[in-house]
Short mmCIF file of C-alpha atoms in Angstrom, two decimals:
data_model
loop_
_atom_site.label_atom_id
_atom_site.label_comp_id
_atom_site.label_asym_id
_atom_site.label_seq_id
_atom_site.Cartn_x
_atom_site.Cartn_y
_atom_site.Cartn_z
CA UNK K 4 -15.52 -6.70 -8.37
CA UNK K 5 -18.21 -4.62 -10.03
CA UNK K 6 -16.97 -1.82 -12.23
CA UNK K 7 -17.18 1.72 -10.75
CA UNK K 8 -19.52 3.98 -12.62
CA UNK K 9 -19.12 7.71 -12.94
CA UNK K 10 -21.67 8.31 -10.21
CA UNK K 11 -19.73 6.07 -7.82
CA UNK K 12 -16.63 8.23 -7.99
CA UNK K 13 -16.82 10.93 -5.33
CA UNK K 14 -15.43 14.46 -5.89
CA UNK K 15 -11.91 15.01 -4.61
CA UNK K 16 -11.58 17.39 -1.72
CA UNK K 17 -7.86 17.77 -1.98
CA UNK K 18 -4.78 16.71 -4.00
CA UNK K 19 -3.82 13.13 -4.85
CA UNK K 20 -2.10 12.64 -1.52
CA UNK K 21 -4.49 14.82 0.46
CA UNK K 22 -7.78 14.05 2.19
CA UNK K 23 -9.79 11.15 1.02
CA UNK K 24 -12.91 12.07 -0.92
CA UNK K 25 -14.93 9.92 1.43
CA UNK K 26 -14.49 11.93 4.62
CA UNK K 27 -17.62 14.06 4.46
CA UNK K 28 -19.82 11.25 3.34
CA UNK K 29 -18.78 9.14 6.32
CA UNK K 30 -20.55 11.53 8.65
CA UNK K 31 -23.82 9.79 7.77
CA UNK K 32 -22.40 6.31 8.34
CA UNK K 33 -24.36 3.91 10.49
CA UNK K 34 -22.84 4.34 13.95
CA UNK K 35 -23.63 0.77 14.88
CA UNK K 36 -21.33 -0.66 12.24
CA UNK K 37 -18.12 -2.28 13.52
CA UNK K 38 -15.06 -0.07 13.32
CA UNK K 39 -12.71 -2.57 11.72
CA UNK K 40 -13.42 -6.00 10.35
CA UNK K 41 -12.26 -8.37 7.68
CA UNK K 42 -14.73 -8.74 4.82
CA UNK K 43 -16.20 -12.20 4.45
CA UNK K 44 -17.56 -12.50 0.89
CA UNK K 45 -19.33 -15.76 1.74
CA UNK K 46 -21.55 -16.31 4.76
CA UNK K 47 -20.77 -19.32 6.91
CA UNK K 48 -24.28 -20.59 6.30
CA UNK K 49 -23.44 -21.24 2.67
CA UNK K 50 -20.91 -23.81 3.76
CA UNK K 51 -23.63 -25.72 5.64
CA UNK K 52 -26.24 -25.80 2.89
CA UNK K 53 -27.21 -29.31 1.96
CA UNK K 54 -27.63 -30.34 -1.65
CA UNK K 55 -31.00 -31.83 -2.37
CA UNK K 56 -30.95 -35.49 -3.40
CA UNK K 57 -30.67 -36.10 -7.15
CA UNK K 58 -29.10 -32.72 -7.94
CA UNK K 59 -25.45 -33.59 -7.61
CA UNK K 60 -24.92 -34.22 -11.31
CA UNK K 61 -26.50 -30.96 -12.26
CA UNK K 62 -24.39 -29.13 -9.70
CA UNK K 63 -21.16 -30.60 -11.00
CA UNK K 64 -22.02 -29.47 -14.53
CA UNK K 65 -22.89 -25.98 -13.34
CA UNK K 66 -19.64 -25.63 -11.50
CA UNK K 67 -17.65 -26.78 -14.54
CA UNK K 68 -19.45 -24.18 -16.68
CA UNK K 69 -18.84 -21.50 -14.14
CA UNK K 70 -15.05 -22.13 -14.26
CA UNK K 71 -14.92 -21.32 -17.97
CA UNK K 72 -17.95 -19.15 -18.72
CA UNK K 73 -19.90 -16.25 -17.28
CA UNK K 74 -23.59 -16.41 -16.34
CA UNK K 75 -24.67 -15.94 -20.01
CA UNK K 76 -22.52 -18.71 -21.45
CA UNK K 77 -19.78 -16.40 -22.75
CA UNK K 78 -16.21 -17.37 -22.14
CA UNK K 79 -14.43 -15.46 -19.34
CA UNK K 80 -11.69 -13.10 -20.35
CA UNK K 81 -8.80 -11.38 -18.70
CA UNK K 82 -9.63 -7.71 -18.23
CA UNK K 83 -7.02 -5.14 -19.31
CA UNK K 84 -7.60 -1.64 -17.88
CA UNK K 85 -8.53 0.83 -20.59
CA UNK K 86 -10.97 -1.47 -22.34
CA UNK K 87 -14.54 -0.39 -21.94
CA UNK K 88 -16.89 -2.91 -20.39
CA UNK K 89 -19.72 -3.93 -22.62
CA UNK K 90 -23.33 -4.03 -21.50
CA UNK K 91 -23.78 -6.91 -19.05
CA UNK K 92 -20.09 -7.37 -18.39
CA UNK K 93 -18.70 -7.05 -14.87
CA UNK K 94 -15.40 -7.54 -13.16
CA UNK K 95 -14.72 -10.34 -10.69
CA UNK K 96 -11.56 -11.35 -8.90
CA UNK K 97 -9.68 -14.42 -9.99
CA UNK K 98 -8.52 -15.90 -6.74
CA UNK K 99 -6.18 -18.31 -8.53
CA UNK K 100 -3.84 -15.39 -9.32
CA UNK K 101 -3.41 -14.55 -5.62
CA UNK K 102 -1.66 -16.73 -3.06
CA UNK K 103 -3.62 -14.64 -0.50
CA UNK K 104 -6.15 -11.86 -0.69
CA UNK K 105 -7.90 -10.38 2.38
CA UNK K 106 -9.95 -7.18 2.58
CA UNK K 107 -10.29 -5.04 5.72
CA UNK K 108 -13.29 -2.79 6.14
CA UNK K 109 -12.70 0.46 8.10
CA UNK K 110 -14.80 2.89 10.03
CA UNK K 111 -12.97 5.93 8.61
CA UNK K 112 -10.65 6.08 5.59
CA UNK K 113 -7.01 5.39 6.44
CA UNK K 114 -4.79 7.60 4.31
CA UNK K 115 -1.52 6.16 5.47
CA UNK K 116 -0.33 3.01 7.20
CA UNK K 117 2.86 1.11 7.83
CA UNK K 118 3.69 -2.52 8.64
CA UNK K 119 5.33 -2.96 11.99
CA UNK K 120 8.27 -5.31 12.39
CA UNK K 121 7.66 -8.17 14.83
CA UNK K 122 9.46 -10.98 16.57
CA UNK K 123 7.77 -13.78 14.58
CA UNK K 124 10.76 -14.33 12.34
CA UNK K 125 12.25 -13.17 9.02
CA UNK K 126 11.33 -14.45 5.55
CA UNK K 127 8.02 -15.94 6.63
CA UNK K 128 6.19 -17.77 3.81
CA UNK K 129 4.11 -20.41 5.58
CA UNK K 130 0.38 -19.77 5.84
CA UNK K 131 -1.53 -18.68 7.84
CA UNK K 132 0.41 -15.43 8.27
CA UNK K 133 0.25 -12.85 11.02
CA UNK K 134 1.04 -9.17 10.38
CA UNK K 135 1.10 -6.07 12.56
CA UNK K 136 0.41 -2.61 11.20
CA UNK K 137 -0.40 0.97 12.30
CA UNK K 138 -2.66 3.29 10.36
CA UNK K 139 -4.02 6.83 10.79
CA UNK K 140 -7.61 7.92 10.12
CA UNK K 141 -9.47 10.71 8.42
CA UNK K 142 -12.61 11.00 10.51
CA UNK K 143 -15.68 13.25 10.10
CA UNK K 144 -14.47 15.46 12.99
CA UNK K 145 -10.81 16.24 13.85
CA UNK K 146 -11.38 15.12 17.46
CA UNK K 147 -12.45 11.65 16.30
CA UNK K 148 -9.15 10.81 14.57
CA UNK K 149 -6.86 8.14 15.90
CA UNK K 150 -3.90 5.93 15.31
CA UNK K 151 -4.92 2.26 15.04
CA UNK K 152 -2.59 -0.58 15.88
CA UNK K 153 -3.67 -3.81 14.19
CA UNK K 154 -2.84 -7.45 14.53
CA UNK K 155 -4.07 -9.36 11.46
CA UNK K 156 -3.88 -13.08 12.01
CA UNK K 157 -5.13 -16.32 10.45
CA UNK K 158 -4.27 -14.83 7.06
CA UNK K 159 -4.80 -18.10 5.18
CA UNK K 160 -4.00 -18.86 1.61
CA UNK K 161 -7.00 -18.02 -0.60
CA UNK K 162 -5.58 -19.28 -3.93
CA UNK K 163 -7.98 -22.23 -4.04
CA UNK K 164 -11.13 -20.41 -3.02
CA UNK K 165 -12.53 -20.66 -6.55
CA UNK K 166 -11.46 -24.25 -7.14
CA UNK K 167 -13.86 -27.11 -7.66
CA UNK K 168 -14.58 -29.23 -4.59
CA UNK K 169 -12.49 -32.13 -5.93
CA UNK K 170 -9.54 -29.85 -6.65
CA UNK K 171 -9.77 -28.10 -3.26
CA UNK K 172 -9.86 -31.44 -1.42
CA UNK K 173 -6.65 -32.52 -3.13
CA UNK K 174 -4.88 -29.27 -2.29
CA UNK K 175 -6.31 -28.87 1.22
CA UNK K 176 -3.77 -28.56 4.00
CA UNK K 177 -3.14 -26.38 7.01
CA UNK K 178 -2.16 -23.50 4.77
CA UNK K 179 -5.38 -23.64 2.72
CA UNK K 180 -8.02 -23.85 5.44
CA UNK K 181 -11.08 -21.77 4.67
CA UNK K 182 -11.12 -19.93 8.00
CA UNK K 183 -11.89 -16.30 8.45
CA UNK K 184 -9.02 -13.88 9.03
CA UNK K 185 -8.95 -12.39 12.50
CA UNK K 186 -8.31 -8.78 13.52
CA UNK K 187 -7.50 -7.28 16.90
CA UNK K 188 -6.88 -3.55 17.20
CA UNK K 189 -6.09 -0.81 19.72
CA UNK K 190 -6.81 2.84 19.06
CA UNK K 191 -4.95 5.88 20.32
CA UNK K 192 -6.47 9.37 20.00
CA UNK K 193 -4.76 11.68 17.46
CA UNK K 194 -5.27 15.40 17.04
CA UNK K 195 -6.36 16.01 13.50
CA UNK K 196 -6.40 13.84 10.37
CA UNK K 197 -3.27 11.68 10.01
CA UNK K 198 -1.57 12.66 6.75
CA UNK K 199 1.19 10.07 7.11
CA UNK K 200 2.40 7.58 9.62
CA UNK K 201 5.74 5.70 9.70
CA UNK K 202 7.30 3.24 12.16
CA UNK K 203 10.97 3.40 13.10
CA UNK K 204 12.47 0.30 11.46
CA UNK K 205 14.83 -0.32 14.41
CA UNK K 206 12.11 0.09 17.08
CA UNK K 207 8.61 -0.54 15.65
CA UNK K 208 6.88 0.79 18.75
CA UNK K 209 8.29 4.28 17.95
CA UNK K 210 5.91 5.92 15.46
CA UNK K 211 5.95 9.28 13.73
CA UNK K 212 2.77 10.92 12.46
CA UNK K 213 2.08 14.02 10.32
CA UNK K 214 -1.12 15.82 11.35
CA UNK K 215 -3.28 18.10 9.28
CA UNK K 216 -2.81 20.62 12.10
CA UNK K 217 0.70 21.23 10.82
CA UNK K 218 2.42 19.37 13.71
CA UNK K 219 4.57 16.23 13.63
CA UNK K 220 4.27 13.90 16.56
CA UNK K 221 6.54 11.11 17.86
CA UNK K 222 4.69 8.30 19.78
CA UNK K 223 6.00 5.54 21.94
CA UNK K 224 3.38 2.85 21.27
CA UNK K 225 5.44 0.01 22.76
CA UNK K 226 2.92 -0.59 25.57
CA UNK K 227 -0.19 -1.00 23.45
CA UNK K 228 1.88 -3.01 20.90
CA UNK K 229 2.85 -5.43 23.70
CA UNK K 230 -0.79 -5.73 24.68
CA UNK K 231 -1.72 -6.54 21.09
CA UNK K 232 0.97 -9.23 20.96
CA UNK K 233 0.14 -10.83 24.33
CA UNK K 234 -3.66 -10.59 24.62
CA UNK K 235 -6.26 -12.41 22.58
CA UNK K 236 -8.79 -9.62 23.14
CA UNK K 237 -7.01 -6.42 24.20
CA UNK K 238 -8.83 -3.34 25.37
CA UNK K 239 -9.88 -1.36 22.27
CA UNK K 240 -8.52 2.02 23.44
CA UNK K 241 -5.20 3.08 24.99
CA UNK K 242 -4.56 6.44 26.65
CA UNK K 243 -1.31 7.78 25.24
CA UNK K 244 0.21 11.16 24.50
CA UNK K 245 3.05 11.97 22.04
CA UNK K 246 6.54 11.89 23.56
CA UNK K 247 7.53 14.80 21.34
CA UNK K 248 5.68 17.29 19.13
CA UNK K 249 7.23 19.69 16.65
CA UNK K 250 5.24 22.69 15.55
CA UNK K 251 7.99 24.48 13.62
CA UNK K 252 6.81 23.58 10.14
CA UNK K 253 5.22 26.48 8.23
CA UNK K 254 2.35 24.35 7.04
CA UNK K 255 1.05 20.77 7.15
CA UNK K 256 2.76 18.17 5.06
CA UNK K 257 3.00 14.52 3.97
CA UNK K 258 6.71 13.80 3.49
CA UNK K 259 8.30 11.71 6.23
CA UNK K 260 10.98 9.02 6.42
CA UNK K 261 13.05 7.30 9.10
CA UNK K 262 16.70 6.53 8.39
CA UNK K 263 17.39 2.76 8.07
CA UNK K 264 21.07 3.52 8.97
CA UNK K 265 20.75 5.57 12.14
CA UNK K 266 18.02 4.75 14.66
CA UNK K 267 16.02 7.79 15.56
CA UNK K 268 17.02 9.93 12.59
CA UNK K 269 13.92 11.31 10.89
CA UNK K 270 13.27 13.77 8.03
CA UNK K 271 9.95 15.64 7.58
CA UNK K 272 8.85 17.96 4.78
CA UNK K 273 5.92 20.39 4.51
CA UNK K 274 3.79 22.12 1.87
CA UNK K 275 5.87 25.31 2.15
CA UNK K 276 9.08 23.67 0.87
CA UNK K 277 10.61 23.17 4.31
CA UNK K 278 12.54 20.06 5.28
CA UNK K 279 13.67 19.39 8.89
CA UNK K 280 15.96 16.74 10.30
CA UNK K 281 15.29 15.06 13.65
CA UNK K 282 17.77 13.07 15.77
CA UNK K 283 17.33 11.15 19.01
CA UNK K 284 19.24 12.55 21.93
CA UNK K 285 21.28 10.42 24.38
CA UNK K 286 18.63 10.94 27.07
CA UNK K 287 15.90 9.45 24.91
CA UNK K 288 14.40 12.75 23.75
CA UNK K 289 14.26 14.30 20.34
CA UNK K 290 16.07 17.31 18.81
CA UNK K 291 14.89 19.01 15.61
CA UNK K 292 17.07 21.33 13.62
CA UNK K 293 16.19 24.95 14.08
CA UNK K 294 16.96 25.67 10.40
CA UNK K 295 15.16 24.04 7.46
CA UNK K 296 16.85 22.70 4.38
CA UNK K 297 16.39 25.19 1.51
CA UNK K 298 16.28 24.46 -2.16
CA UNK K 299 12.84 23.43 -3.31
CA UNK K 300 10.34 26.08 -4.43
CA UNK K 301 7.22 23.90 -4.08
CA UNK K 302 5.65 21.57 -1.53
CA UNK K 303 7.77 18.66 -0.36
CA UNK K 304 5.93 15.60 -1.54
CA UNK K 305 8.14 12.74 -0.36
CA UNK K 306 11.48 12.03 1.37
CA UNK K 307 13.77 8.97 1.35
CA UNK K 308 16.92 8.43 3.33
CA UNK K 309 19.72 6.56 1.69
CA UNK K 310 19.69 2.82 2.64
CA UNK K 311 23.44 2.91 3.22
CA UNK K 312 24.69 6.51 3.67
CA UNK K 313 24.19 8.23 7.02
CA UNK K 314 24.12 11.81 5.74
CA UNK K 315 22.32 11.41 2.37
CA UNK K 316 18.63 11.72 1.64
CA UNK K 317 16.45 12.42 -1.44
CA UNK K 318 13.37 14.60 -1.86
CA UNK K 319 10.77 15.29 -4.51
CA UNK K 320 8.47 18.24 -4.91
CA UNK K 321 5.62 19.90 -6.73
CA UNK K 322 8.34 22.09 -8.32
CA UNK K 323 8.95 19.11 -10.62
CA UNK K 324 12.37 18.28 -9.25
CA UNK K 325 14.09 15.45 -7.42
CA UNK K 326 17.00 16.49 -5.18
CA UNK K 327 19.79 14.59 -3.46
CA UNK K 328 20.98 16.20 -0.22
CA UNK K 329 24.07 16.16 1.97
CA UNK K 330 22.35 16.33 5.34
CA UNK K 331 25.21 18.34 6.76
CA UNK K 332 24.42 21.29 4.46
CA UNK K 333 21.20 23.25 4.78
CA UNK K 334 21.55 25.67 1.81
CA UNK K 335 21.03 23.90 -1.53
CA UNK K 336 21.04 20.27 -2.46
CA UNK K 337 24.08 18.43 -3.71
CA UNK K 338 22.33 17.35 -6.95
CA UNK K 339 18.98 18.10 -8.52
CA UNK K 340 17.17 17.44 -11.78
CA UNK K 341 13.82 18.24 -13.30
CA UNK K 342 12.29 14.81 -13.06
CA UNK K 343 8.89 15.51 -14.68
CA UNK K 344 6.75 18.07 -16.47
CA UNK K 345 4.42 18.13 -13.46
CA UNK K 346 4.41 17.49 -9.69
CA UNK K 347 6.67 14.67 -8.52
CA UNK K 348 4.70 12.95 -5.81
CA UNK K 349 6.61 9.93 -4.51
CA UNK K 350 10.05 8.38 -4.19
CA UNK K 351 11.54 5.02 -3.38
CA UNK K 352 15.19 4.15 -2.84
CA UNK K 353 16.15 0.59 -3.71
CA UNK K 354 17.58 -1.08 -0.63
CA UNK K 355 19.27 -3.87 -2.60
CA UNK K 356 20.64 -1.97 -5.58
CA UNK K 357 21.41 1.28 -3.84
CA UNK K 358 22.19 3.38 -6.88
CA UNK K 359 18.54 2.99 -8.13
CA UNK K 360 15.91 5.57 -7.19
CA UNK K 361 12.28 5.57 -8.45
CA UNK K 362 9.97 8.55 -8.74
CA UNK K 363 6.24 8.87 -9.61
CA UNK K 364 4.47 12.00 -10.81
CA UNK K 365 1.10 13.60 -11.50
CA UNK K 366 0.96 12.42 -15.11
CA UNK K 367 0.83 8.76 -14.10
CA UNK K 368 4.45 8.13 -15.11
CA UNK K 369 7.06 6.57 -12.89
CA UNK K 370 10.72 6.58 -13.64
CA UNK K 371 13.83 4.75 -12.50
CA UNK K 372 17.04 6.79 -12.01
CA UNK K 373 20.63 5.59 -11.87
CA UNK K 374 22.35 7.82 -9.23
CA UNK K 375 25.69 7.16 -10.89
CA UNK K 376 24.47 9.22 -13.86
CA UNK K 377 21.76 11.21 -12.04
CA UNK K 378 23.12 14.63 -13.02
CA UNK K 379 22.44 13.88 -16.69
CA UNK K 380 18.72 13.99 -15.96
CA UNK K 381 17.89 10.95 -18.06
CA UNK K 382 16.04 8.02 -16.43
CA UNK K 383 17.17 4.46 -17.15
CA UNK K 384 13.51 3.44 -17.44
CA UNK K 385 10.19 5.28 -17.73
CA UNK K 386 6.70 3.77 -17.67
CA UNK K 387 3.47 5.65 -18.60
CA UNK K 388 0.96 2.84 -18.06
CA UNK K 389 -1.13 4.66 -15.47
CA UNK K 390 -3.59 7.35 -16.50
CA UNK K 391 -3.71 9.40 -13.31
CA UNK K 392 -1.32 10.58 -10.58
CA UNK K 393 1.01 8.07 -8.97
CA UNK K 394 0.22 8.13 -5.22
CA UNK K 395 2.66 5.62 -3.84
CA UNK K 396 5.64 3.65 -4.98
CA UNK K 397 8.00 1.21 -3.29
CA UNK K 398 10.80 -1.19 -4.26
CA UNK K 399 10.39 -4.70 -2.95
CA UNK K 400 12.61 -5.31 0.12
CA UNK K 401 13.35 -8.85 -1.14
CA UNK K 402 13.40 -8.77 -4.92
CA UNK K 403 15.80 -6.04 -6.16
CA UNK K 404 14.21 -5.80 -9.58
CA UNK K 405 10.59 -5.66 -8.40
CA UNK K 406 8.64 -2.43 -7.68
CA UNK K 407 5.01 -1.71 -6.85
CA UNK K 408 3.07 1.44 -7.77
CA UNK K 409 -0.31 2.75 -6.65
CA UNK K 410 -2.27 5.26 -8.67
CA UNK K 411 -5.33 7.46 -8.53
CA UNK K 412 -6.76 5.36 -11.45
CA UNK K 413 -7.58 2.72 -8.76
CA UNK K 414 -4.81 0.34 -9.80
CA UNK K 415 -1.96 -1.18 -7.85
CA UNK K 416 0.63 -2.54 -10.31
CA UNK K 417 3.64 -4.86 -9.89
CA UNK K 418 6.66 -4.49 -12.18
CA UNK K 419 9.83 -6.58 -12.68
CA UNK K 420 12.64 -4.46 -14.17
CA UNK K 421 14.61 -7.58 -15.12
CA UNK K 422 12.11 -8.58 -17.84
CA UNK K 423 12.50 -7.64 -21.45
CA UNK K 424 10.34 -7.85 -24.56
CA UNK K 425 10.38 -11.34 -26.03
CA UNK K 426 10.23 -10.71 -29.77
CA UNK K 427 10.55 -14.38 -30.66
CA UNK K 428 7.54 -15.31 -28.51
CA UNK K 429 5.50 -12.47 -30.00
CA UNK K 430 6.38 -13.56 -33.50
CA UNK K 431 5.32 -17.13 -32.65
CA UNK K 432 1.99 -15.86 -31.25
CA UNK K 433 1.34 -13.80 -34.37
CA UNK K 434 2.11 -16.75 -36.64
CA UNK K 435 -0.46 -18.81 -34.73
CA UNK K 436 -3.04 -16.10 -35.13
CA UNK K 437 -2.98 -15.15 -31.45
CA UNK K 438 -3.22 -11.43 -30.65
CA UNK K 439 -0.31 -9.98 -28.71
CA UNK K 440 -1.52 -7.85 -25.74
CA UNK K 441 -0.27 -4.28 -25.75
CA UNK K 442 1.33 -4.42 -22.28
CA UNK K 443 4.75 -3.41 -21.10
CA UNK K 444 6.81 -6.58 -20.65
CA UNK K 445 7.88 -5.48 -17.16
CA UNK K 446 4.22 -5.20 -15.99
CA UNK K 447 3.50 -8.52 -14.18
CA UNK K 448 0.34 -7.88 -12.18
CA UNK K 449 -2.61 -5.42 -11.89
CA UNK K 450 -4.51 -5.38 -8.61
CA UNK K 451 -7.91 -3.68 -8.70
CA UNK K 452 -11.09 -3.44 -6.67
CA UNK K 453 -10.23 -0.50 -4.36
CA UNK K 454 -11.33 3.08 -4.82
CA UNK K 455 -9.13 6.13 -4.16
CA UNK K 456 -5.90 4.17 -3.54
CA UNK K 457 -3.60 6.25 -1.36
CA UNK K 458 -0.63 4.16 -0.28
CA UNK K 459 1.00 0.74 -0.56
CA UNK K 460 3.60 -0.97 1.61
CA UNK K 461 5.59 -4.23 1.26
CA UNK K 462 5.78 -6.29 4.43
CA UNK K 463 9.42 -6.29 5.60
CA UNK K 464 9.40 -9.89 6.94
CA UNK K 465 6.88 -11.72 4.71
CA UNK K 466 8.29 -11.88 1.17
CA UNK K 467 5.83 -10.82 -1.57
CA UNK K 468 3.11 -9.61 0.84
CA UNK K 469 1.68 -6.18 0.06
CA UNK K 470 -0.78 -3.90 1.76
CA UNK K 471 -2.68 -1.13 0.00
CA UNK K 472 -4.94 1.41 1.69
CA UNK K 473 -7.75 3.32 -0.04
CA UNK K 474 -10.83 5.28 0.73
CA UNK K 475 -12.89 2.08 1.09
CA UNK K 476 -10.52 0.01 3.22
CA UNK K 477 -7.25 -1.97 3.24
CA UNK K 478 -6.22 -4.97 1.14
CA UNK K 479 -3.53 -7.41 2.33
CA UNK K 480 -2.40 -9.70 -0.48
CA UNK K 481 0.28 -11.78 -2.07
CA UNK K 482 0.16 -12.53 -5.80
CA UNK K 483 1.39 -15.76 -7.39
CA UNK K 484 4.37 -13.90 -8.89
CA UNK K 485 5.27 -11.29 -6.20
CA UNK K 486 7.95 -13.39 -4.56
#
């Protein structure tokens, strides 16, 4: 990856979770470019180039040098964010640190996406992988926005892409084939920019979307999803209308979450501090409470239903607080604390250790709260590694101690809460004259290369697989230490 210079960074048109800063620029985009495609960093022709006779020895030496040195003969180093790049230095990805890394180019920025559960099995680890997802666009014109259902297949292992030919031959198997990833997609028209999109975990074809128009829509996308699953080349567009639309919010919003306990139970929050609860009716329709939950004094930034309790959810707000609610009571939350000195942007409730809740704020800090001592207002862990607003956070669905965070500083970081500082190892390194990196011991991976990162999601059925969406596209990846 090349480093981003100051002139590369576009001006923000809205808050950290709001519109992408790329929307206006995309109006001048070449209309002939494909809407969605996986990026292929190497052309297929390179694989067919023949080496001229007598040059094999030189080529082997050059490859060996390239493994250990940059183009100027200097040794390669691991880059730690915060260090200024010197003249002539540039960043490049080390594929050996990823089991898999695929990049998806997009026609319009996708501010929000969600993986869709499928029938391909649980705990899938064998490559190539197949994933389904739905995303919502921010187009140049409100009428051009859409929901996009995606089938990403042939997601091969890329760990050995940088290996020498001899090494790659030894490791080559069906999981390591150097084939291009494949993408099929179906689009559904959407009124206005999609602020957030979420799939019902019990029925992935049921999708909720928050629109910039201030309305929340429920979609039944089961039919196009079946087409995507059954057809090799499905029709690119599907005519579909929302099965229910709610216009009772006082303003647009971003907060939205489906209950993992009760199918069809949804909570949505807006920029005017209003939170509404939805339930599915026996006839298959939707009922939204006529009265909003009252308690916050600022915009509702995120919502999370309890992973085990039917009537409990959490919220965070620009009023700096995190609140725990009894869904049966509209006036006032059951518990609340001031969780930061600035806006609290995102929440994640640990599905494995259900008394742990994580929050991320505008200062770049994320905190872990123990709900058994929540009222005390003291987090059990706090991390201030990031330098800008936290835009997304989620506990791993498979590893109870692992959490991922996305930030406006263009980093996606992975953390393992079970790790502690190893003072003996540090002392040994110092005695050997090795410098000890100033990194939190819980920080296990830093993913970079995207600009204006908005959201990340763990795949619910493929352990360790993450997706992150940004102004310049979507990355699907699995690191060597993510599970």
